[in-house]
JSON list of C-alpha atoms and ligand atoms in Angstrom, two decimals:
[
{"chain": "A", "resi": 1, "resn": "MET", "atom": "CA", "xyz": [-81.70, 5.29, -162.66]},
{"chain": "A", "resi": 2, "resn": "LYS", "atom": "CA", "xyz": [-78.39, 4.56, -163.54]},
{"chain": "A", "resi": 3, "resn": "LYS", "atom": "CA", "xyz": [-77.91, 2.01, -166.50]},
{"chain": "A", "resi": 4, "resn": "ILE", "atom": "CA", "xyz": [-75.70, -1.12, -165.80]},
{"chain": "A", "resi": 5, "resn": "ILE", "atom": "CA", "xyz": [-73.80, -2.01, -167.97]},
{"chain": "A", "resi": 6, "resn": "ILE", "atom": "CA", "xyz": [-72.05, -6.16, -167.98]},
{"chain": "A", "resi": 7, "resn": "THR", "atom": "CA", "xyz": [-68.97, -6.45, -170.31]},
{"chain": "A", "resi": 8, "resn": "ILE", "atom": "CA", "xyz": [-68.36, -10.23, -171.29]},
{"chain": "A", "resi": 9, "resn": "ASP", "atom": "CA", "xyz": [-65.07, -10.53, -173.36]},
{"chain": "A", "resi": 10, "resn": "GLY", "atom": "CA", "xyz": [-63.08, -13.83, -174.19]},
{"chain": "A", "resi": 11, "resn": "PRO", "atom": "CA", "xyz": [-62.30, -16.20, -177.27]},
{"chain": "A", "resi": 12, "resn": "ALA", "atom": "CA", "xyz": [-64.17, -17.74, -180.05]},
{"chain": "A", "resi": 13, "resn": "ALA", "atom": "CA", "xyz": [-66.76, -20.10, -179.55]},
{"chain": "A", "resi": 14, "resn": "SER", "atom": "CA", "xyz": [-66.22, -19.86, -175.70]},
{"chain": "A", "resi": 15, "resn": "GLY", "atom": "CA", "xyz": [-69.71, -19.34, -174.97]},
{"chain": "A", "resi": 16, "resn": "LYS", "atom": "CA", "xyz": [-70.26, -15.68, -174.79]},
{"chain": "A", "resi": 17, "resn": "GLU", "atom": "CA", "xyz": [-73.38, -15.30, -176.88]},
{"chain": "A", "resi": 18, "resn": "LYS", "atom": "CA", "xyz": [-75.25, -17.87, -175.04]},
{"chain": "A", "resi": 19, "resn": "ILE", "atom": "CA", "xyz": [-74.30, -16.52, -171.54]},
{"chain": "A", "resi": 20, "resn": "ALA", "atom": "CA", "xyz": [-74.99, -12.59, -172.40]},
{"chain": "A", "resi": 21, "resn": "LYS", "atom": "CA", "xyz": [-78.36, -13.83, -173.86]},
{"chain": "A", "resi": 22, "resn": "PHE", "atom": "CA", "xyz": [-79.13, -15.48, -170.59]},
{"chain": "A", "resi": 23, "resn": "ILE", "atom": "CA", "xyz": [-78.17, -12.40, -168.57]},
{"chain": "A", "resi": 24, "resn": "SER", "atom": "CA", "xyz": [-80.48, -10.16, -170.63]},
{"chain": "A", "resi": 25, "resn": "LYS", "atom": "CA", "xyz": [-83.36, -12.50, -170.41]},
{"chain": "A", "resi": 26, "resn": "LYS", "atom": "CA", "xyz": [-83.04, -13.17, -166.76]},
{"chain": "A", "resi": 27, "resn": "TRP", "atom": "CA", "xyz": [-82.10, -9.29, -165.65]},
{"chain": "A", "resi": 28, "resn": "LYS", "atom": "CA", "xyz": [-83.96, -7.73, -167.92]},
{"chain": "A", "resi": 29, "resn": "LEU", "atom": "CA", "xyz": [-81.40, -6.13, -170.17]},
{"chain": "A", "resi": 30, "resn": "ASN", "atom": "CA", "xyz": [-80.60, -5.12, -173.60]},
{"chain": "A", "resi": 31, "resn": "HIS", "atom": "CA", "xyz": [-78.17, -7.84, -175.29]},
{"chain": "A", "resi": 32, "resn": "LEU", "atom": "CA", "xyz": [-75.77, -6.07, -177.69]},
{"chain": "A", "resi": 33, "resn": "ASP", "atom": "CA", "xyz": [-73.14, -8.88, -179.66]},
{"chain": "A", "resi": 34, "resn": "SER", "atom": "CA", "xyz": [-70.46, -6.55, -181.02]},
{"chain": "A", "resi": 35, "resn": "GLY", "atom": "CA", "xyz": [-69.15, -9.67, -183.05]},
{"chain": "A", "resi": 36, "resn": "ILE", "atom": "CA", "xyz": [-72.35, -9.07, -185.31]},
{"chain": "A", "resi": 37, "resn": "LEU", "atom": "CA", "xyz": [-71.05, -5.57, -185.98]},
{"chain": "A", "resi": 38, "resn": "TYR", "atom": "CA", "xyz": [-67.69, -7.16, -187.25]},
{"chain": "A", "resi": 39, "resn": "ARG", "atom": "CA", "xyz": [-69.18, -9.35, -189.64]},
{"chain": "A", "resi": 40, "resn": "ARG", "atom": "CA", "xyz": [-71.71, -7.17, -190.65]},
{"chain": "A", "resi": 41, "resn": "LEU", "atom": "CA", "xyz": [-68.84, -5.09, -192.05]},
{"chain": "A", "resi": 42, "resn": "ALA", "atom": "CA", "xyz": [-67.08, -8.36, -193.57]},
{"chain": "A", "resi": 43, "resn": "LEU", "atom": "CA", "xyz": [-70.23, -9.16, -195.02]},
{"chain": "A", "resi": 44, "resn": "ASN", "atom": "CA", "xyz": [-70.33, -5.77, -196.59]},
{"chain": "A", "resi": 45, "resn": "PHE", "atom": "CA", "xyz": [-66.56, -5.41, -197.33]},
{"chain": "A", "resi": 46, "resn": "LEU", "atom": "CA", "xyz": [-66.75, -8.69, -199.25]},
{"chain": "A", "resi": 47, "resn": "THR", "atom": "CA", "xyz": [-70.42, -7.97, -201.30]},
{"chain": "A", "resi": 48, "resn": "ASN", "atom": "CA", "xyz": [-68.98, -4.93, -202.45]},
{"chain": "A", "resi": 49, "resn": "ASP", "atom": "CA", "xyz": [-65.57, -6.01, -203.50]},
{"chain": "A", "resi": 50, "resn": "VAL", "atom": "CA", "xyz": [-63.52, -4.07, -200.52]},
{"chain": "A", "resi": 51, "resn": "ASP", "atom": "CA", "xyz": [-59.87, -5.35, -200.85]},
{"chain": "A", "resi": 52, "resn": "ILE", "atom": "CA", "xyz": [-59.64, -6.12, -197.47]},
{"chain": "A", "resi": 53, "resn": "ASP", "atom": "CA", "xyz": [-55.77, -6.15, -197.60]},
{"chain": "A", "resi": 54, "resn": "ASN", "atom": "CA", "xyz": [-55.78, -2.17, -198.29]},
{"chain": "A", "resi": 55, "resn": "VAL", "atom": "CA", "xyz": [-56.60, -0.03, -195.55]},
{"chain": "A", "resi": 56, "resn": "TYR", "atom": "CA", "xyz": [-57.19, 2.88, -197.94]},
{"chain": "A", "resi": 57, "resn": "GLN", "atom": "CA", "xyz": [-59.82, 1.09, -199.82]},
{"chain": "A", "resi": 58, "resn": "ILE", "atom": "CA", "xyz": [-61.63, -0.05, -196.09]},
{"chain": "A", "resi": 59, "resn": "LYS", "atom": "CA", "xyz": [-61.61, 3.65, -194.84]},
{"chain": "A", "resi": 60, "resn": "LYS", "atom": "CA", "xyz": [-63.31, 4.79, -198.20]},
{"chain": "A", "resi": 61, "resn": "LYS", "atom": "CA", "xyz": [-65.77, 2.17, -198.05]},
{"chain": "A", "resi": 62, "resn": "LEU", "atom": "CA", "xyz": [-66.19, 2.97, -194.33]},
{"chain": "A", "resi": 63, "resn": "ASN", "atom": "CA", "xyz": [-67.02, 6.77, -195.06]},
{"chain": "A", "resi": 64, "resn": "THR", "atom": "CA", "xyz": [-69.84, 5.54, -197.14]},
{"chain": "A", "resi": 65, "resn": "ILE", "atom": "CA", "xyz": [-71.97, 3.63, -194.44]},
{"chain": "A", "resi": 66, "resn": "ASN", "atom": "CA", "xyz": [-74.28, 5.52, -192.79]},
{"chain": "A", "resi": 67, "resn": "ASN", "atom": "CA", "xyz": [-76.28, 2.13, -190.66]},
{"chain": "A", "resi": 68, "resn": "ILE", "atom": "CA", "xyz": [-75.07, -1.37, -189.63]},
{"chain": "A", "resi": 69, "resn": "SER", "atom": "CA", "xyz": [-77.52, -3.66, -189.12]},
{"chain": "A", "resi": 70, "resn": "PHE", "atom": "CA", "xyz": [-77.44, -5.16, -185.20]},
{"chain": "A", "resi": 71, "resn": "ARG", "atom": "CA", "xyz": [-79.64, -8.23, -186.18]},
{"chain": "A", "resi": 72, "resn": "ASN", "atom": "CA", "xyz": [-78.07, -11.76, -186.54]},
{"chain": "A", "resi": 73, "resn": "SER", "atom": "CA", "xyz": [-78.40, -13.99, -189.40]},
{"chain": "A", "resi": 74, "resn": "LEU", "atom": "CA", "xyz": [-77.21, -17.12, -191.14]},
{"chain": "A", "resi": 75, "resn": "ARG", "atom": "CA", "xyz": [-75.67, -14.87, -193.44]},
{"chain": "A", "resi": 76, "resn": "ILE", "atom": "CA", "xyz": [-72.82, -14.06, -191.13]},
{"chain": "A", "resi": 77, "resn": "ARG", "atom": "CA", "xyz": [-72.32, -17.35, -189.20]},
{"chain": "A", "resi": 78, "resn": "THR", "atom": "CA", "xyz": [-70.13, -18.72, -192.34]},
{"chain": "A", "resi": 79, "resn": "GLN", "atom": "CA", "xyz": [-66.53, -19.62, -191.56]},
{"chain": "A", "resi": 80, "resn": "LYS", "atom": "CA", "xyz": [-65.66, -17.51, -194.48]},
{"chain": "A", "resi": 81, "resn": "ILE", "atom": "CA", "xyz": [-67.40, -14.26, -193.00]},
{"chain": "A", "resi": 82, "resn": "SER", "atom": "CA", "xyz": [-65.76, -15.91, -189.22]},
{"chain": "A", "resi": 83, "resn": "LYS", "atom": "CA", "xyz": [-62.18, -15.67, -191.03]},
{"chain": "A", "resi": 84, "resn": "LEU", "atom": "CA", "xyz": [-62.84, -12.48, -192.73]},
{"chain": "A", "resi": 85, "resn": "ALA", "atom": "CA", "xyz": [-64.16, -10.30, -189.68]},
{"chain": "A", "resi": 86, "resn": "SER", "atom": "CA", "xyz": [-61.30, -11.61, -187.88]},
{"chain": "A", "resi": 87, "resn": "LYS", "atom": "CA", "xyz": [-59.27, -10.22, -190.50]},
{"chain": "A", "resi": 88, "resn": "ILE", "atom": "CA", "xyz": [-60.65, -6.76, -190.17]},
{"chain": "A", "resi": 89, "resn": "ALA", "atom": "CA", "xyz": [-60.67, -6.46, -186.83]},
{"chain": "A", "resi": 90, "resn": "VAL", "atom": "CA", "xyz": [-57.07, -5.84, -186.77]},
{"chain": "A", "resi": 91, "resn": "TYR", "atom": "CA", "xyz": [-57.57, -2.04, -188.25]},
{"chain": "A", "resi": 92, "resn": "ASP", "atom": "CA", "xyz": [-58.01, 0.40, -186.32]},
{"chain": "A", "resi": 93, "resn": "CYS", "atom": "CA", "xyz": [-60.15, 2.45, -188.57]},
{"chain": "A", "resi": 94, "resn": "VAL", "atom": "CA", "xyz": [-62.46, -0.77, -188.29]},
{"chain": "A", "resi": 95, "resn": "ARG", "atom": "CA", "xyz": [-62.65, -0.78, -184.45]},
{"chain": "A", "resi": 96, "resn": "SER", "atom": "CA", "xyz": [-63.26, 3.14, -183.99]},
{"chain": "A", "resi": 97, "resn": "PHE", "atom": "CA", "xyz": [-66.20, 2.63, -186.30]},
{"chain": "A", "resi": 98, "resn": "VAL", "atom": "CA", "xyz": [-67.76, -0.56, -184.36]},
{"chain": "A", "resi": 99, "resn": "ASN", "atom": "CA", "xyz": [-66.79, 1.30, -180.94]},
{"chain": "A", "resi": 100, "resn": "LYS", "atom": "CA", "xyz": [-69.14, 3.96, -181.89]},
{"chain": "A", "resi": 101, "resn": "LEU", "atom": "CA", "xyz": [-71.83, 2.15, -182.95]},
{"chain": "A", "resi": 102, "resn": "GLN", "atom": "CA", "xyz": [-71.55, 0.18, -179.55]},
{"chain": "A", "resi": 103, "resn": "HIS", "atom": "CA", "xyz": [-72.00, 3.81, -177.88]},
{"chain": "A", "resi": 104, "resn": "ASN", "atom": "CA", "xyz": [-74.61, 5.07, -180.22]},
{"chain": "A", "resi": 105, "resn": "TYR", "atom": "CA", "xyz": [-76.55, 2.39, -179.09]},
{"chain": "A", "resi": 106, "resn": "VAL", "atom": "CA", "xyz": [-76.23, 2.54, -175.72]},
{"chain": "A", "resi": 107, "resn": "LYS", "atom": "CA", "xyz": [-76.77, 6.20, -175.76]},
{"chain": "A", "resi": 108, "resn": "LYS", "atom": "CA", "xyz": [-80.39, 5.82, -177.74]},
{"chain": "A", "resi": 109, "resn": "ASN", "atom": "CA", "xyz": [-81.79, 2.70, -176.08]},
{"chain": "A", "resi": 110, "resn": "LYS", "atom": "CA", "xyz": [-82.39, 4.06, -172.90]},
{"chain": "A", "resi": 111, "resn": "LYS", "atom": "CA", "xyz": [-85.82, 1.91, -172.21]},
{"chain": "A", "resi": 112, "resn": "LYS", "atom": "CA", "xyz": [-84.21, -1.38, -170.30]},
{"chain": "A", "resi": 113, "resn": "GLN", "atom": "CA", "xyz": [-82.67, -1.34, -167.01]},
{"chain": "A", "resi": 114, "resn": "GLY", "atom": "CA", "xyz": [-79.26, -1.62, -168.65]},
{"chain": "A", "resi": 115, "resn": "PHE", "atom": "CA", "xyz": [-76.88, -3.88, -171.21]},
{"chain": "A", "resi": 116, "resn": "VAL", "atom": "CA", "xyz": [-75.27, -6.64, -171.50]},
{"chain": "A", "resi": 117, "resn": "ILE", "atom": "CA", "xyz": [-72.34, -6.28, -174.29]},
{"chain": "A", "resi": 118, "resn": "ASP", "atom": "CA", "xyz": [-70.03, -9.05, -175.44]},
{"chain": "A", "resi": 119, "resn": "GLY", "atom": "CA", "xyz": [-67.01, -9.43, -177.70]},
{"chain": "A", "resi": 120, "resn": "ARG", "atom": "CA", "xyz": [-63.17, -9.37, -177.12]},
{"chain": "A", "resi": 121, "resn": "ASP", "atom": "CA", "xyz": [-62.60, -6.05, -176.18]},
{"chain": "A", "resi": 122, "resn": "ILE", "atom": "CA", "xyz": [-65.54, -4.47, -174.26]},
{"chain": "A", "resi": 123, "resn": "GLY", "atom": "CA", "xyz": [-64.46, -4.71, -170.96]},
{"chain": "A", "resi": 124, "resn": "SER", "atom": "CA", "xyz": [-60.96, -3.55, -171.50]},
{"chain": "A", "resi": 125, "resn": "VAL", "atom": "CA", "xyz": [-61.66, -0.85, -174.46]},
{"chain": "A", "resi": 126, "resn": "VAL", "atom": "CA", "xyz": [-65.11, 0.11, -175.40]},
{"chain": "A", "resi": 127, "resn": "PHE", "atom": "CA", "xyz": [-66.77, 0.26, -171.94]},
{"chain": "A", "resi": 128, "resn": "LYS", "atom": "CA", "xyz": [-64.00, 0.31, -169.21]},
{"chain": "A", "resi": 129, "resn": "ASN", "atom": "CA", "xyz": [-65.89, 1.60, -166.95]},
{"chain": "A", "resi": 130, "resn": "ALA", "atom": "CA", "xyz": [-68.46, -1.17, -166.94]},
{"chain": "A", "resi": 131, "resn": "ASP", "atom": "CA", "xyz": [-70.14, -2.19, -163.59]},
{"chain": "A", "resi": 132, "resn": "LEU", "atom": "CA", "xyz": [-69.74, -5.74, -163.94]},
{"chain": "A", "resi": 133, "resn": "LYS", "atom": "CA", "xyz": [-66.70, -7.39, -166.15]},
{"chain": "A", "resi": 134, "resn": "LEU", "atom": "CA", "xyz": [-66.51, -11.36, -167.20]},
{"chain": "A", "resi": 135, "resn": "TYR", "atom": "CA", "xyz": [-64.15, -13.14, -168.99]},
{"chain": "A", "resi": 136, "resn": "ILE", "atom": "CA", "xyz": [-65.17, -16.41, -170.10]},
{"chain": "A", "resi": 137, "resn": "GLU", "atom": "CA", "xyz": [-62.26, -19.29, -170.11]},
{"chain": "A", "resi": 138, "resn": "VAL", "atom": "CA", "xyz": [-62.71, -22.62, -171.70]},
{"chain": "A", "resi": 139, "resn": "ASN", "atom": "CA", "xyz": [-59.82, -24.38, -173.78]},
{"chain": "A", "resi": 140, "resn": "PRO", "atom": "CA", "xyz": [-59.53, -24.69, -177.43]},
{"chain": "A", "resi": 141, "resn": "GLU", "atom": "CA", "xyz": [-60.39, -28.53, -177.35]},
{"chain": "A", "resi": 142, "resn": "ILE", "atom": "CA", "xyz": [-63.07, -27.94, -175.41]},
{"chain": "A", "resi": 143, "resn": "ARG", "atom": "CA", "xyz": [-64.75, -25.33, -177.57]},
{"chain": "A", "resi": 144, "resn": "ALA", "atom": "CA", "xyz": [-63.31, -26.86, -180.72]},
{"chain": "A", "resi": 145, "resn": "LYS", "atom": "CA", "xyz": [-65.66, -30.18, -179.47]},
{"chain": "A", "resi": 146, "resn": "ARG", "atom": "CA", "xyz": [-68.68, -28.04, -178.57]},
{"chain": "A", "resi": 147, "resn": "ARG", "atom": "CA", "xyz": [-68.90, -26.24, -182.29]},
{"chain": "A", "resi": 148, "resn": "TYR", "atom": "CA", "xyz": [-68.30, -29.61, -184.13]},
{"chain": "A", "resi": 149, "resn": "LYS", "atom": "CA", "xyz": [-71.20, -31.14, -182.23]},
{"chain": "A", "resi": 150, "resn": "GLN", "atom": "CA", "xyz": [-73.18, -28.08, -183.03]},
{"chain": "A", "resi": 151, "resn": "LEU", "atom": "CA", "xyz": [-72.14, -28.42, -186.49]},
{"chain": "A", "resi": 152, "resn": "ILE", "atom": "CA", "xyz": [-73.09, -31.98, -187.10]},
{"chain": "A", "resi": 153, "resn": "ASP", "atom": "CA", "xyz": [-76.54, -31.44, -185.10]},
{"chain": "A", "resi": 154, "resn": "SER", "atom": "CA", "xyz": [-77.59, -28.79, -187.39]},
{"chain": "A", "resi": 155, "resn": "GLY", "atom": "CA", "xyz": [-76.76, -31.25, -190.45]},
{"chain": "A", "resi": 156, "resn": "GLU", "atom": "CA", "xyz": [-73.14, -29.67, -191.46]},
{"chain": "A", "resi": 157, "resn": "LYS", "atom": "CA", "xyz": [-70.31, -31.58, -192.27]},
{"chain": "A", "resi": 158, "resn": "SER", "atom": "CA", "xyz": [-67.73, -31.07, -190.45]},
{"chain": "A", "resi": 159, "resn": "ILE", "atom": "CA", "xyz": [-64.05, -32.37, -189.34]},
{"chain": "A", "resi": 160, "resn": "TYR", "atom": "CA", "xyz": [-63.26, -31.89, -185.56]},
{"chain": "A", "resi": 161, "resn": "PRO", "atom": "CA", "xyz": [-59.31, -31.59, -186.45]},
{"chain": "A", "resi": 162, "resn": "LYS", "atom": "CA", "xyz": [-60.02, -28.73, -188.68]},
{"chain": "A", "resi": 163, "resn": "ILE", "atom": "CA", "xyz": [-62.17, -26.90, -186.43]},
{"chain": "A", "resi": 164, "resn": "LEU", "atom": "CA", "xyz": [-59.47, -26.74, -183.81]},
{"chain": "A", "resi": 165, "resn": "LYS", "atom": "CA", "xyz": [-57.02, -25.43, -186.29]},
{"chain": "A", "resi": 166, "resn": "GLU", "atom": "CA", "xyz": [-59.47, -22.77, -186.90]},
{"chain": "A", "resi": 167, "resn": "ILE", "atom": "CA", "xyz": [-60.42, -22.11, -183.37]},
{"chain": "A", "resi": 168, "resn": "LYS", "atom": "CA", "xyz": [-56.43, -21.25, -182.75]},
{"chain": "A", "resi": 169, "resn": "LEU", "atom": "CA", "xyz": [-56.03, -19.37, -185.35]},
{"chain": "A", "resi": 170, "resn": "ARG", "atom": "CA", "xyz": [-58.83, -16.80, -184.76]},
{"chain": "A", "resi": 171, "resn": "ASP", "atom": "CA", "xyz": [-57.48, -17.19, -181.04]},
{"chain": "A", "resi": 172, "resn": "ARG", "atom": "CA", "xyz": [-53.79, -16.30, -182.16]},
{"chain": "A", "resi": 173, "resn": "LEU", "atom": "CA", "xyz": [-55.06, -13.03, -184.62]},
{"chain": "A", "resi": 174, "resn": "ASP", "atom": "CA", "xyz": [-57.42, -11.81, -181.58]},
{"chain": "A", "resi": 175, "resn": "LYS", "atom": "CA", "xyz": [-55.13, -12.29, -179.31]},
{"chain": "A", "resi": 176, "resn": "ILE", "atom": "CA", "xyz": [-51.53, -10.68, -181.56]},
{"chain": "A", "resi": 177, "resn": "ARG", "atom": "CA", "xyz": [-53.18, -7.92, -183.01]},
{"chain": "A", "resi": 178, "resn": "LYS", "atom": "CA", "xyz": [-51.61, -4.28, -182.34]},
{"chain": "A", "resi": 179, "resn": "HIS", "atom": "CA", "xyz": [-54.94, -2.71, -181.77]},
{"chain": "A", "resi": 180, "resn": "SER", "atom": "CA", "xyz": [-57.41, -3.84, -178.66]},
{"chain": "A", "resi": 181, "resn": "PRO", "atom": "CA", "xyz": [-56.06, -7.35, -178.71]},
{"chain": "A", "resi": 182, "resn": "LEU", "atom": "CA", "xyz": [-58.05, -10.20, -176.35]},
{"chain": "A", "resi": 183, "resn": "ILE", "atom": "CA", "xyz": [-56.88, -9.71, -173.06]},
{"chain": "A", "resi": 184, "resn": "VAL", "atom": "CA", "xyz": [-58.82, -10.36, -169.66]},
{"chain": "A", "resi": 185, "resn": "PRO", "atom": "CA", "xyz": [-59.69, -6.74, -168.67]},
{"chain": "A", "resi": 186, "resn": "LYS", "atom": "CA", "xyz": [-58.35, -4.90, -165.55]},
{"chain": "A", "resi": 187, "resn": "GLY", "atom": "CA", "xyz": [-60.72, -5.81, -162.98]},
{"chain": "A", "resi": 188, "resn": "ALA", "atom": "CA", "xyz": [-62.67, -8.83, -165.23]},
{"chain": "A", "resi": 189, "resn": "TYR", "atom": "CA", "xyz": [-64.08, -12.09, -163.27]},
{"chain": "A", "resi": 190, "resn": "ILE", "atom": "CA", "xyz": [-62.78, -15.00, -165.16]},
{"chain": "A", "resi": 191, "resn": "ILE", "atom": "CA", "xyz": [-65.58, -17.12, -165.64]},
{"chain": "A", "resi": 192, "resn": "ASP", "atom": "CA", "xyz": [-64.45, -20.77, -166.19]},
{"chain": "A", "resi": 193, "resn": "ASN", "atom": "CA", "xyz": [-67.15, -22.31, -168.85]},
{"chain": "A", "resi": 194, "resn": "SER", "atom": "CA", "xyz": [-65.83, -25.99, -169.82]},
{"chain": "A", "resi": 195, "resn": "GLY", "atom": "CA", "xyz": [-68.35, -27.31, -167.12]},
{"chain": "A", "resi": 196, "resn": "THR", "atom": "CA", "xyz": [-72.39, -27.34, -167.31]},
{"chain": "A", "resi": 197, "resn": "PHE", "atom": "CA", "xyz": [-74.10, -24.01, -168.46]},
{"chain": "A", "resi": 198, "resn": "LYS", "atom": "CA", "xyz": [-75.54, -24.74, -164.77]},
{"chain": "A", "resi": 199, "resn": "ASN", "atom": "CA", "xyz": [-72.28, -24.39, -163.46]},
{"chain": "A", "resi": 200, "resn": "THR", "atom": "CA", "xyz": [-71.46, -21.21, -165.15]},
{"chain": "A", "resi": 201, "resn": "ILE", "atom": "CA", "xyz": [-74.50, -19.33, -164.51]},
{"chain": "A", "resi": 202, "resn": "GLY", "atom": "CA", "xyz": [-74.07, -19.99, -160.81]},
{"chain": "A", "resi": 203, "resn": "GLN", "atom": "CA", "xyz": [-70.52, -18.37, -160.86]},
{"chain": "A", "resi": 204, "resn": "ILE", "atom": "CA", "xyz": [-72.04, -15.39, -162.21]},
{"chain": "A", "resi": 205, "resn": "ALA", "atom": "CA", "xyz": [-75.21, -15.00, -160.32]},
{"chain": "A", "resi": 206, "resn": "LYS", "atom": "CA", "xyz": [-73.08, -14.53, -157.18]},
{"chain": "A", "resi": 207, "resn": "LEU", "atom": "CA", "xyz": [-71.44, -11.66, -158.92]},
{"chain": "A", "resi": 208, "resn": "LEU", "atom": "CA", "xyz": [-74.34, -10.41, -160.28]},
{"chain": "A", "resi": 209, "resn": "ARG", "atom": "CA", "xyz": [-75.92, -9.97, -156.37]},
{"chain": "A", "resi": 210, "resn": "LYS", "atom": "CA", "xyz": [-73.41, -7.94, -155.55]},
{"chain": "A", "resi": 211, "resn": "ILE", "atom": "CA", "xyz": [-74.15, -5.37, -158.10]},
{"chain": "B", "resi": 301, "resn": "DC", "atom": "O1", "xyz": [-67.75, -13.24, -181.74]},
{"chain": "B", "resi": 301, "resn": "DC", "atom": "P1", "xyz": [-67.54, -13.20, -182.96]},
{"chain": "B", "resi": 301, "resn": "DC", "atom": "O2", "xyz": [-67.02, -14.85, -183.08]},
{"chain": "B", "resi": 301, "resn": "DC", "atom": "O3", "xyz": [-69.13, -13.11, -183.57]},
{"chain": "B", "resi": 301, "resn": "DC", "atom": "O4", "xyz": [-66.93, -12.21, -183.85]},
{"chain": "B", "resi": 301, "resn": "DC", "atom": "C1", "xyz": [-65.99, -12.21, -185.00]},
{"chain": "B", "resi": 301, "resn": "DC", "atom": "C2", "xyz": [-65.14, -11.44, -185.17]},
{"chain": "B", "resi": 301, "resn": "DC", "atom": "O5", "xyz": [-65.05, -10.03, -184.46]},
{"chain": "B", "resi": 301, "resn": "DC", "atom": "C3", "xyz": [-63.95, -11.84, -184.09]},
{"chain": "B", "resi": 301, "resn": "DC", "atom": "O6", "xyz": [-62.93, -12.85, -184.65]},
{"chain": "B", "resi": 301, "resn": "DC", "atom": "C4", "xyz": [-63.02, -10.76, -183.76]},
{"chain": "B", "resi": 301, "resn": "DC", "atom": "C5", "xyz": [-63.67, -9.62, -184.11]},
{"chain": "B", "resi": 301, "resn": "DC", "atom": "N1", "xyz": [-64.58, -9.20, -183.14]},
{"chain": "B", "resi": 301, "resn": "DC", "atom": "C6", "xyz": [-63.53, -8.10, -182.15]},
{"chain": "B", "resi": 301, "resn": "DC", "atom": "O7", "xyz": [-62.21, -8.12, -182.85]},
{"chain": "B", "resi": 301, "resn": "DC", "atom": "N2", "xyz": [-63.66, -7.52, -181.28]},
{"chain": "B", "resi": 301, "resn": "DC", "atom": "C7", "xyz": [-65.15, -7.63, -180.75]},
{"chain": "B", "resi": 301, "resn": "DC", "atom": "N3", "xyz": [-65.93, -6.77, -179.70]},
{"chain": "B", "resi": 301, "resn": "DC", "atom": "C8", "xyz": [-65.90, -8.58, -181.23]},
{"chain": "B", "resi": 301, "resn": "DC", "atom": "C9", "xyz": [-65.64, -9.08, -182.48]}
]
């Protein structure tokens, strides 16, 4: 049986992860969050004192890495790692490394009926021939408000204007980079996630019935 692939792209804090998790559970698909791989590499470079402005050091380090964990963890969810991940994601060598990991993951994990993969370039570059491509859209102010609430609810100190500024900066880094910038992939359906989650899922369920 053919394994289906659903891609979810969109800017930082647009809700891709929550949507991907929901789809994964409801339709029994493997979920792969490609952002985790960029974050894991950022943490690796940070702990090994790799100068992230020096592409030669980065390439040298990549040659020594055999395995990267696909697991999420609080250590890779800090603001520092978020910023570092955006910075290293501009390098072609980093993107090729991460893309290979994703293709190997799909090749090896054949048990479930398919995959839902989220990131910034999944439908445009990594899995161009996906069965369904989604692009999640939410304006930066709503994204910042949601992230602010999340942080406050979890007991962290947070300042809304600072979060908004950081989200806009990450959008800029993601959209202006030379290699695989964040775009609406060809053939992708744009999903408006500014309303309720129920509304968002309703839009997606209609599309899923078609495939
Ligand atoms: O989705 P996230 O916030 O966990 O991603 C962290 C960073 O990794 C993000 O700022 C940009 C980069 N990234 C990317 O360039 N391409 C992807 N497919 C996924 C993430």
